[in-house]
Short mmCIF file of C-alpha atoms and ligand atoms in Angstrom, two decimals:
data_model
loop_
_atom_site.label_atom_id
_atom_site.label_comp_id
_atom_site.label_asym_id
_atom_site.label_seq_id
_atom_site.Cartn_x
_atom_site.Cartn_y
_atom_site.Cartn_z
CA MET A 1 -52.05 -7.37 1.69
CA THR A 2 -52.52 -4.19 -0.38
CA THR A 3 -49.66 -2.02 -1.28
CA ASP A 4 -50.59 0.19 1.21
CA SER A 5 -49.71 -1.60 3.96
CA PHE A 6 -45.90 -0.83 3.02
CA ARG A 7 -46.55 2.57 2.91
CA PRO A 8 -44.04 4.17 5.33
CA GLU A 9 -45.90 5.10 8.75
CA LYS A 10 -44.73 8.28 8.67
CA LYS A 11 -45.87 10.96 6.36
CA ILE A 12 -43.59 11.61 3.93
CA THR A 13 -43.33 15.04 1.73
CA THR A 14 -40.98 16.34 -0.48
CA PHE A 15 -37.30 16.98 1.14
CA TYR A 16 -36.26 20.61 1.60
CA PRO A 17 -32.33 20.47 3.11
CA PRO A 18 -31.62 23.80 4.94
CA GLN A 19 -29.38 26.40 3.51
CA ARG A 20 -25.80 25.55 5.58
CA THR A 21 -22.48 26.97 5.05
CA LEU A 22 -20.38 24.34 4.33
CA LEU A 23 -16.94 24.51 5.95
CA GLY A 24 -15.92 20.83 6.86
CA PRO A 25 -13.57 18.27 5.49
CA GLY A 26 -16.29 18.08 2.26
CA PRO A 27 -18.56 18.31 0.46
CA SER A 28 -17.77 22.00 0.31
CA ASP A 29 -20.99 24.51 -1.34
CA THR A 30 -21.99 23.85 -4.25
CA HIS A 31 -21.74 26.93 -7.11
CA SER A 32 -24.82 28.14 -7.66
CA ARG A 33 -23.95 27.96 -11.57
CA VAL A 34 -23.06 24.38 -11.02
CA LEU A 35 -26.67 23.61 -9.28
CA SER A 36 -28.35 25.24 -12.30
CA ALA A 37 -26.31 23.36 -14.93
CA MET A 38 -27.62 20.37 -13.03
CA ALA A 39 -30.92 21.09 -13.15
CA ARG A 40 -30.97 21.19 -16.71
CA PRO A 41 -32.80 18.71 -19.09
CA THR A 42 -31.78 15.14 -18.68
CA LEU A 43 -30.11 13.95 -22.25
CA GLY A 44 -29.47 10.33 -23.45
CA HIS A 45 -25.79 9.40 -22.34
CA LEU A 46 -24.94 8.83 -25.98
CA ASP A 47 -26.68 11.30 -27.39
CA PRO A 48 -24.11 13.57 -29.40
CA VAL A 49 -24.52 16.65 -28.00
CA PHE A 50 -24.08 15.19 -24.63
CA THR A 51 -21.16 13.31 -25.97
CA GLU A 52 -19.71 16.65 -27.33
CA MET A 53 -19.92 17.71 -23.73
CA MET A 54 -17.90 15.26 -22.63
CA GLU A 55 -15.09 15.93 -24.97
CA GLU A 56 -15.00 19.38 -23.44
CA LEU A 57 -14.95 17.83 -20.02
CA LYS A 58 -11.91 15.84 -20.61
CA GLY A 59 -10.29 18.43 -22.06
CA LEU A 60 -11.11 20.64 -18.71
CA LEU A 61 -10.02 17.99 -16.40
CA ARG A 62 -6.20 18.12 -18.58
CA TYR A 63 -6.04 21.62 -17.67
CA VAL A 64 -6.95 21.11 -14.08
CA PHE A 65 -4.72 17.86 -13.52
CA GLN A 66 -1.64 19.76 -15.66
CA THR A 67 -1.44 16.63 -18.01
CA THR A 68 -1.77 15.78 -21.75
CA ASN A 69 -2.92 12.35 -21.05
CA LEU A 70 -5.56 10.91 -23.17
CA LEU A 71 -6.99 8.84 -20.62
CA THR A 72 -8.44 11.47 -18.53
CA PHE A 73 -12.44 11.71 -17.74
CA PRO A 74 -14.37 11.44 -14.61
CA VAL A 75 -15.91 8.05 -13.19
CA SER A 76 -19.07 7.87 -11.88
CA GLY A 77 -18.55 7.19 -8.50
CA PRO A 78 -17.33 9.22 -5.27
CA GLY A 79 -13.57 9.43 -4.94
CA SER A 80 -13.47 6.15 -3.37
CA VAL A 81 -14.37 4.67 -6.57
CA GLY A 82 -11.76 6.78 -8.44
CA MET A 83 -9.23 5.36 -5.62
CA GLU A 84 -9.88 1.50 -6.19
CA MET A 85 -10.10 2.36 -10.22
CA CYS A 86 -6.09 3.03 -9.94
CA PHE A 87 -5.50 0.03 -7.65
CA VAL A 88 -7.85 -2.72 -9.32
CA ASN A 89 -6.32 -1.82 -12.84
CA MET A 90 -2.50 -1.57 -12.00
CA ILE A 91 -2.41 -4.50 -9.68
CA VAL A 92 -1.73 -7.91 -9.81
CA PRO A 93 -1.51 -10.30 -7.04
CA GLY A 94 1.80 -10.43 -5.97
CA ASP A 95 2.92 -6.82 -6.80
CA LYS A 96 4.70 -5.35 -4.29
CA VAL A 97 3.37 -1.79 -3.83
CA VAL A 98 4.65 1.02 -1.52
CA VAL A 99 1.65 2.66 0.22
CA CYS A 100 2.44 6.06 2.34
CA ARG A 101 0.17 5.89 5.53
CA ASN A 102 0.27 9.55 7.27
CA GLY A 103 -3.23 9.65 8.02
CA VAL A 104 -6.64 7.90 7.01
CA PHE A 105 -6.75 7.68 3.52
CA GLY A 106 -3.41 6.06 3.03
CA GLY A 107 -4.66 3.23 5.46
CA ARG A 108 -7.14 2.62 2.94
CA MET A 109 -4.75 2.86 -0.02
CA ILE A 110 -3.58 -0.48 2.17
CA GLU A 111 -6.57 -1.68 2.08
CA ASN A 112 -7.15 -1.53 -1.18
CA VAL A 113 -3.70 -2.97 -1.91
CA GLU A 114 -4.70 -5.97 0.08
CA ARG A 115 -7.75 -6.34 -1.52
CA CYS A 116 -5.97 -6.53 -5.22
CA GLY A 117 -4.20 -9.16 -3.63
CA GLY A 118 -0.92 -7.17 -3.78
CA ILE A 119 1.52 -6.96 -0.56
CA PRO A 120 2.06 -3.71 0.80
CA LEU A 121 4.76 -2.24 2.07
CA VAL A 122 4.45 0.47 4.47
CA VAL A 123 6.01 3.66 5.28
CA GLU A 124 4.66 5.26 8.11
CA ASP A 125 5.04 9.36 9.10
CA LYS A 126 2.93 10.34 11.95
CA TRP A 127 -0.56 11.70 11.63
CA GLY A 128 -0.10 15.50 10.91
CA ASP A 129 3.55 15.17 9.34
CA PRO A 130 3.80 15.00 5.74
CA VAL A 131 5.59 11.55 3.88
CA ASP A 132 9.15 11.77 4.20
CA PRO A 133 10.41 10.64 0.89
CA GLN A 134 13.45 9.48 2.11
CA LYS A 135 11.79 6.97 4.01
CA VAL A 136 10.32 6.10 0.57
CA GLU A 137 13.58 5.54 -1.31
CA ASP A 138 15.04 3.67 2.04
CA ILE A 139 11.85 1.05 0.86
CA LEU A 140 12.59 0.94 -2.34
CA LYS A 141 16.34 0.34 -2.16
CA LYS A 142 15.75 -2.77 0.00
CA HIS A 143 12.71 -3.72 -2.36
CA PRO A 144 14.33 -3.13 -5.78
CA ASP A 145 11.03 -5.50 -7.64
CA ALA A 146 8.46 -2.66 -5.87
CA LYS A 147 6.20 -1.79 -8.56
CA ILE A 148 3.88 1.09 -7.63
CA VAL A 149 4.21 3.82 -5.20
CA ALA A 150 1.10 5.41 -3.63
CA PHE A 151 0.45 8.66 -1.63
CA VAL A 152 -1.84 10.67 -0.84
CA HIS A 153 -0.87 14.45 -1.78
CA ALA A 154 -3.21 16.17 0.68
CA GLU A 155 -4.49 14.06 4.06
CA THR A 156 -7.80 15.68 4.49
CA SER A 157 -7.52 13.63 8.26
CA THR A 158 -4.70 15.73 9.35
CA GLY A 159 -4.62 18.72 7.01
CA VAL A 160 -0.69 17.97 5.75
CA GLN A 161 0.43 18.60 1.66
CA SER A 162 3.09 16.21 0.81
CA ASP A 163 6.16 17.11 -1.65
CA ALA A 164 4.56 15.04 -4.41
CA LYS A 165 7.20 15.94 -6.80
CA THR A 166 10.07 14.36 -4.99
CA ILE A 167 8.05 11.33 -4.44
CA GLY A 168 7.47 10.98 -8.19
CA GLN A 169 11.25 11.54 -8.80
CA ILE A 170 12.60 8.70 -6.35
CA ALA A 171 9.90 6.58 -7.37
CA ARG A 172 10.60 6.69 -11.44
CA LYS A 173 14.52 6.84 -10.51
CA TYR A 174 13.32 3.19 -8.97
CA ASP A 175 11.35 2.32 -12.01
CA CYS A 176 8.13 2.42 -10.60
CA LEU A 177 4.68 3.64 -11.05
CA THR A 178 2.77 6.32 -8.96
CA ILE A 179 -0.95 6.53 -7.65
CA MET A 180 -1.43 10.05 -6.21
CA ASP A 181 -4.41 10.71 -4.13
CA THR A 182 -5.51 14.46 -5.32
CA VAL A 183 -9.35 14.26 -3.54
CA THR A 184 -8.52 17.36 -1.43
CA SER A 185 -5.90 19.05 -3.17
CA LEU A 186 -7.53 19.42 -6.74
CA GLY A 187 -8.29 23.29 -7.77
CA GLY A 188 -7.09 24.20 -4.03
CA THR A 189 -3.50 23.94 -4.30
CA PRO A 190 -1.25 23.21 -7.14
CA VAL A 191 -1.12 19.90 -8.86
CA TYR A 192 1.43 18.87 -12.24
CA MET A 193 0.58 15.17 -12.64
CA ASP A 194 2.81 15.54 -15.67
CA GLY A 195 5.30 17.86 -14.13
CA TRP A 196 5.74 15.63 -11.39
CA ASP A 197 5.43 12.35 -13.25
CA ILE A 198 2.65 10.77 -11.96
CA ASP A 199 0.99 7.76 -13.44
CA ALA A 200 -2.25 7.51 -11.59
CA ILE A 201 -4.15 9.99 -10.15
CA TYR A 202 -7.98 10.25 -8.75
CA SER A 203 -9.80 12.92 -7.10
CA GLY A 204 -13.49 13.67 -6.12
CA SER A 205 -16.13 16.34 -7.37
CA GLN A 206 -16.89 17.56 -3.94
CA LYS A 207 -14.09 19.40 -2.46
CA CYS A 208 -12.24 22.78 -4.12
CA LEU A 209 -14.41 21.64 -7.47
CA SER A 210 -17.14 23.33 -5.53
CA CYS A 211 -19.91 20.56 -7.07
CA PRO A 212 -21.90 17.82 -5.09
CA PRO A 213 -20.25 14.58 -4.27
CA GLY A 214 -20.46 11.32 -6.67
CA LEU A 215 -18.09 11.88 -9.58
CA SER A 216 -13.97 11.15 -9.61
CA PRO A 217 -12.25 12.42 -11.88
CA VAL A 218 -8.60 10.13 -12.95
CA SER A 219 -6.05 10.30 -15.15
CA PHE A 220 -4.21 7.68 -16.43
CA SER A 221 -0.31 8.02 -18.28
CA GLU A 222 0.49 6.34 -21.50
CA ARG A 223 2.45 3.62 -18.96
CA VAL A 224 -0.25 2.99 -16.96
CA VAL A 225 -2.45 2.27 -20.29
CA ASP A 226 0.47 0.28 -21.29
CA LEU A 227 0.48 -1.97 -17.98
CA VAL A 228 -3.36 -2.60 -18.18
CA ARG A 229 -2.96 -3.53 -22.28
CA ASN A 230 -0.76 -6.19 -21.20
CA ARG A 231 -2.30 -7.94 -18.06
CA THR A 232 -2.83 -11.49 -18.86
CA GLU A 233 -5.36 -11.69 -16.33
CA LYS A 234 -8.81 -9.91 -16.46
CA VAL A 235 -8.83 -6.67 -13.61
CA HIS A 236 -11.12 -8.29 -11.02
CA SER A 237 -13.66 -5.52 -11.56
CA TRP A 238 -16.04 -4.69 -14.03
CA PHE A 239 -17.14 -1.83 -13.84
CA MET A 240 -14.20 -0.43 -12.95
CA ASP A 241 -11.78 -1.78 -15.90
CA ILE A 242 -10.29 0.82 -17.85
CA SER A 243 -9.98 -0.64 -20.68
CA LEU A 244 -13.86 -1.48 -20.80
CA LEU A 245 -14.46 1.92 -19.96
CA LEU A 246 -12.45 3.63 -22.68
CA GLY A 247 -14.83 1.93 -25.30
CA TYR A 248 -17.52 4.96 -23.29
CA TRP A 249 -15.24 7.93 -22.87
CA GLY A 250 -12.61 6.81 -25.61
CA SER A 251 -13.74 7.56 -29.30
CA SER A 252 -15.92 4.52 -30.02
CA ARG A 253 -18.82 5.89 -27.63
CA THR A 254 -20.11 2.24 -26.97
CA TYR A 255 -22.87 1.96 -23.90
CA HIS A 256 -20.81 0.82 -21.02
CA HIS A 257 -23.00 2.09 -18.19
CA THR A 258 -25.78 5.27 -17.83
CA ALA A 259 -23.31 7.54 -17.32
CA PRO A 260 -25.16 10.07 -14.40
CA THR A 261 -25.37 12.81 -17.32
CA ASN A 262 -27.09 15.48 -15.15
CA SER A 263 -24.31 15.01 -12.72
CA LEU A 264 -21.47 15.42 -15.55
CA TYR A 265 -23.34 18.64 -16.50
CA GLY A 266 -22.54 20.27 -13.16
CA LEU A 267 -18.68 18.65 -13.13
CA HIS A 268 -18.28 20.51 -16.43
CA GLU A 269 -20.11 24.03 -15.50
CA SER A 270 -17.87 24.09 -12.05
CA LEU A 271 -14.55 23.18 -14.57
CA VAL A 272 -15.81 26.11 -16.40
CA ILE A 273 -15.79 28.00 -13.74
CA LEU A 274 -11.83 26.82 -12.59
CA TYR A 275 -10.88 27.47 -15.77
CA GLU A 276 -12.79 31.43 -16.22
CA GLU A 277 -11.14 32.17 -13.03
CA GLY A 278 -7.36 30.45 -13.76
CA LEU A 279 -5.95 27.72 -11.48
CA GLU A 280 -3.52 29.90 -10.42
CA HIS A 281 -5.82 32.58 -9.08
CA SER A 282 -8.04 29.58 -7.22
CA TRP A 283 -4.92 28.80 -5.54
CA ALA A 284 -4.09 32.34 -4.38
CA ARG A 285 -7.76 32.73 -3.51
CA HIS A 286 -7.38 29.60 -1.22
CA HIS A 287 -3.86 30.30 0.24
CA ARG A 288 -5.34 34.36 1.18
CA ASN A 289 -8.43 32.98 3.03
CA HIS A 290 -6.57 30.77 4.66
CA GLU A 291 -4.53 33.40 6.04
CA ALA A 292 -7.36 35.55 6.92
CA LEU A 293 -8.84 32.50 9.21
CA LYS A 294 -5.16 31.95 10.60
CA ALA A 295 -5.21 35.58 11.82
CA GLY A 296 -8.55 35.41 13.10
CA LEU A 297 -7.79 32.26 15.11
CA LYS A 298 -5.00 33.35 16.47
CA THR A 299 -6.98 36.21 18.36
CA LEU A 300 -8.66 33.35 20.10
CA GLY A 301 -5.58 31.11 21.37
CA ILE A 302 -6.20 28.52 18.43
CA GLY A 303 -3.04 27.20 16.48
CA TYR A 304 -2.50 24.65 13.73
CA VAL A 305 -2.09 20.95 14.04
CA VAL A 306 0.39 20.91 11.10
CA ASP A 307 3.93 22.81 10.64
CA GLU A 308 3.15 26.55 8.42
CA ALA A 309 5.37 24.52 5.57
CA TYR A 310 3.28 21.87 5.25
CA ARG A 311 -0.20 23.34 5.69
CA LEU A 312 -3.38 22.48 3.27
CA PRO A 313 -4.64 25.97 2.65
CA GLN A 314 -8.16 24.64 2.03
CA LEU A 315 -8.03 21.82 5.21
CA ASN A 316 -7.62 24.13 8.50
CA SER A 317 -6.64 21.48 11.07
CA VAL A 318 -6.64 23.17 14.26
CA HIS A 319 -6.71 22.34 18.18
CA VAL A 320 -9.88 22.44 20.19
CA PRO A 321 -8.82 24.85 23.19
CA ALA A 322 -8.32 23.24 26.67
CA GLY A 323 -11.12 22.61 28.50
CA VAL A 324 -13.80 23.42 25.56
CA ASP A 325 -16.74 20.51 24.58
CA GLU A 326 -15.76 20.41 20.86
CA LYS A 327 -19.02 18.49 20.20
CA GLU A 328 -21.06 20.89 21.85
CA VAL A 329 -19.17 23.67 19.94
CA ARG A 330 -19.84 21.94 16.36
CA ARG A 331 -23.86 21.25 17.69
CA LYS A 332 -24.04 24.79 18.23
CA LEU A 333 -22.59 26.04 14.99
CA LEU A 334 -24.58 23.87 13.21
CA THR A 335 -28.04 24.40 15.01
CA ASP A 336 -27.40 27.79 15.82
CA TYR A 337 -25.59 29.15 12.59
CA ASN A 338 -26.23 26.55 9.81
CA LEU A 339 -22.85 26.30 10.02
CA GLU A 340 -20.56 23.07 9.62
CA ILE A 341 -16.82 22.54 10.10
CA GLY A 342 -15.46 18.80 10.56
CA ALA A 343 -14.12 16.85 13.58
CA GLY A 344 -10.73 14.94 14.18
CA LEU A 345 -11.17 11.64 12.91
CA GLY A 346 -8.79 8.67 14.33
CA ASP A 347 -6.55 9.58 16.40
CA PHE A 348 -7.58 13.44 16.52
CA ALA A 349 -10.90 12.29 17.04
CA GLY A 350 -12.48 15.37 20.07
CA LYS A 351 -9.17 16.79 20.15
CA ILE A 352 -8.87 19.01 16.62
CA TRP A 353 -11.68 20.84 14.32
CA ARG A 354 -11.02 20.93 10.52
CA ILE A 355 -12.50 23.74 8.69
CA GLY A 356 -12.33 23.59 5.27
CA LEU A 357 -12.04 26.55 2.89
CA MET A 358 -12.32 24.78 -0.34
CA GLY A 359 -13.89 25.72 -3.44
CA ASN A 360 -17.15 27.83 -3.39
CA SER A 361 -16.82 27.98 0.11
CA SER A 362 -13.32 29.52 0.23
CA LYS A 363 -14.44 32.99 0.52
CA LEU A 364 -14.34 36.46 2.56
CA GLY A 365 -17.60 36.13 3.79
CA ASN A 366 -17.64 32.81 5.12
CA VAL A 367 -13.95 33.47 7.01
CA ILE A 368 -15.68 36.43 8.98
CA PHE A 369 -18.99 34.21 9.07
CA CYS A 370 -16.82 31.61 10.90
CA LEU A 371 -14.90 33.51 13.46
CA ASP A 372 -17.96 36.06 14.63
CA ALA A 373 -20.27 32.26 14.74
CA LEU A 374 -16.89 30.44 16.93
CA GLU A 375 -16.32 33.31 18.81
CA HIS A 376 -19.78 33.57 19.89
CA VAL A 377 -19.93 29.64 20.55
CA LEU A 378 -17.12 29.94 22.71
CA ALA A 379 -17.93 32.55 24.55
CA ASP A 380 -21.51 31.29 25.66
CA LEU A 381 -19.78 28.24 26.54
CA GLY A 382 -17.82 30.11 29.15
CA MET A 383 -14.90 30.71 27.09
CA LYS A 384 -13.21 34.40 27.76
CA VAL A 385 -12.85 35.95 24.25
CA ASN A 386 -12.34 39.72 23.47
CA LYS A 387 -15.73 39.76 20.64
CA GLY A 388 -14.85 41.07 17.53
CA ALA A 389 -11.03 40.46 17.32
CA ALA A 390 -11.15 37.43 15.56
CA SER A 391 -12.96 38.94 12.39
CA SER A 392 -11.44 42.08 13.04
CA ALA A 393 -7.82 40.49 12.62
CA ALA A 394 -9.11 38.90 9.67
CA HIS A 395 -10.35 42.27 8.06
CA GLN A 396 -6.92 43.22 8.08
CA TYR A 397 -5.44 40.83 6.57
CA TYR A 398 -7.25 41.34 3.83
CA ALA A 399 -6.94 45.27 3.89
CA ASN A 400 -2.97 44.21 3.86
CA ASN A 401 -2.98 41.64 1.21
CA PRO A 402 -5.62 42.80 -1.48
CA ALA A 403 -6.65 40.01 -3.94
CA VAL A 404 -4.33 39.41 -6.82
C1 PLP B 501 -7.80 12.38 0.76
C2 PLP B 501 -9.20 11.31 0.38
N1 PLP B 501 -8.90 10.67 -0.34
C3 PLP B 501 -10.68 10.00 -0.82
C4 PLP B 501 -11.54 10.24 -0.29
C5 PLP B 501 -12.72 9.32 -0.67
O1 PLP B 501 -13.51 9.98 -1.13
P1 PLP B 501 -15.12 9.57 -1.55
O2 PLP B 501 -15.58 10.04 -0.16
O3 PLP B 501 -16.06 11.04 -2.07
O4 PLP B 501 -15.46 8.86 -1.81
C6 PLP B 501 -11.70 11.31 0.51
C7 PLP B 501 -13.03 11.81 1.48
O5 PLP B 501 -13.03 12.92 1.80
C8 PLP B 501 -10.24 11.90 0.63
O6 PLP B 501 -10.49 13.32 1.70
#
């Protein structure tokens, strides 16, 4: 047997991905400045020049999370790793944890609690509805020994935003710590970690931060640091034990794992872009593009799943028009226009589309392109549309609402 016997049968050459426009639930389009940053020379993860950059990265993350927490850094892994890091460090077997479920990702939090040996106390809300803070208070009254309240700020499966400030206040009133998922919210809509009294937060690089997937910014309050320090049993994951990771992301800079240096250059650059734009401007841009898209979709008779008061501007969950083959629409958008939009998940599969306008994807050109392409595809598939009306409505919105 030679080494050639293990060669793949198919001739394989360099991979060149097509240039798509990513308007799904994530990833969003990576900013060109981020791609350039990632192509710079690789440094050792303990190189003093690199560790200086790490300090800036921590400072920039404190800005986007709106926190002074010292323990703020990007985890090497996707948002799911950030999620697990919170649960695995904060729960010991037998702990009661209130988990709010109003979509897919709340369900994953329940899984995490169970896998850590905790007891989930589930607050259920309908898909498309925000978490009801009253239900959180009711369950805490019934279970005064609950230790943590966990919830998803921006539920990507439905496009709904929950009232993090009120949930944070209720949790504190009952002496509970909080875990908040900001994978879809961070950068696109306000997040005030300290202002809302949140103890543990995680996000993802690939949505409103305009980076490729694979990094999860996290931040932990002093209360969490104390909790982890006082654990009598080891955290059940070596990689995610924050007391060990501190050796690398803290001041001692000792080897923990080989950090993905080039990806971290990319995150640094994306945060510099956000810092230059300013958080309020980024939130306003996401809102304006959402409103323009909404105006265009209205001309096609396409309405929203979520009540206006709780709608996420960066994730537009909309009803598929009656009689339309939603899968075929997405296929045509992808193959004919190189445009990706998202399908519904779980209960919403086949019934909704999720149109993301996140980070670098949230711009006027993409809104107009999406409306024109959708209108043409729907017409091709036999739906009666007034061609040009959707993008005209969006242009009108932009004209009446100039950028701030
Ligand atoms: C709200 C939410 N939480 C967690 C995750 C998991 O993140 P990742 O896919 O990066 O692991 C996602 C991914 O889309 C998400 O939208």
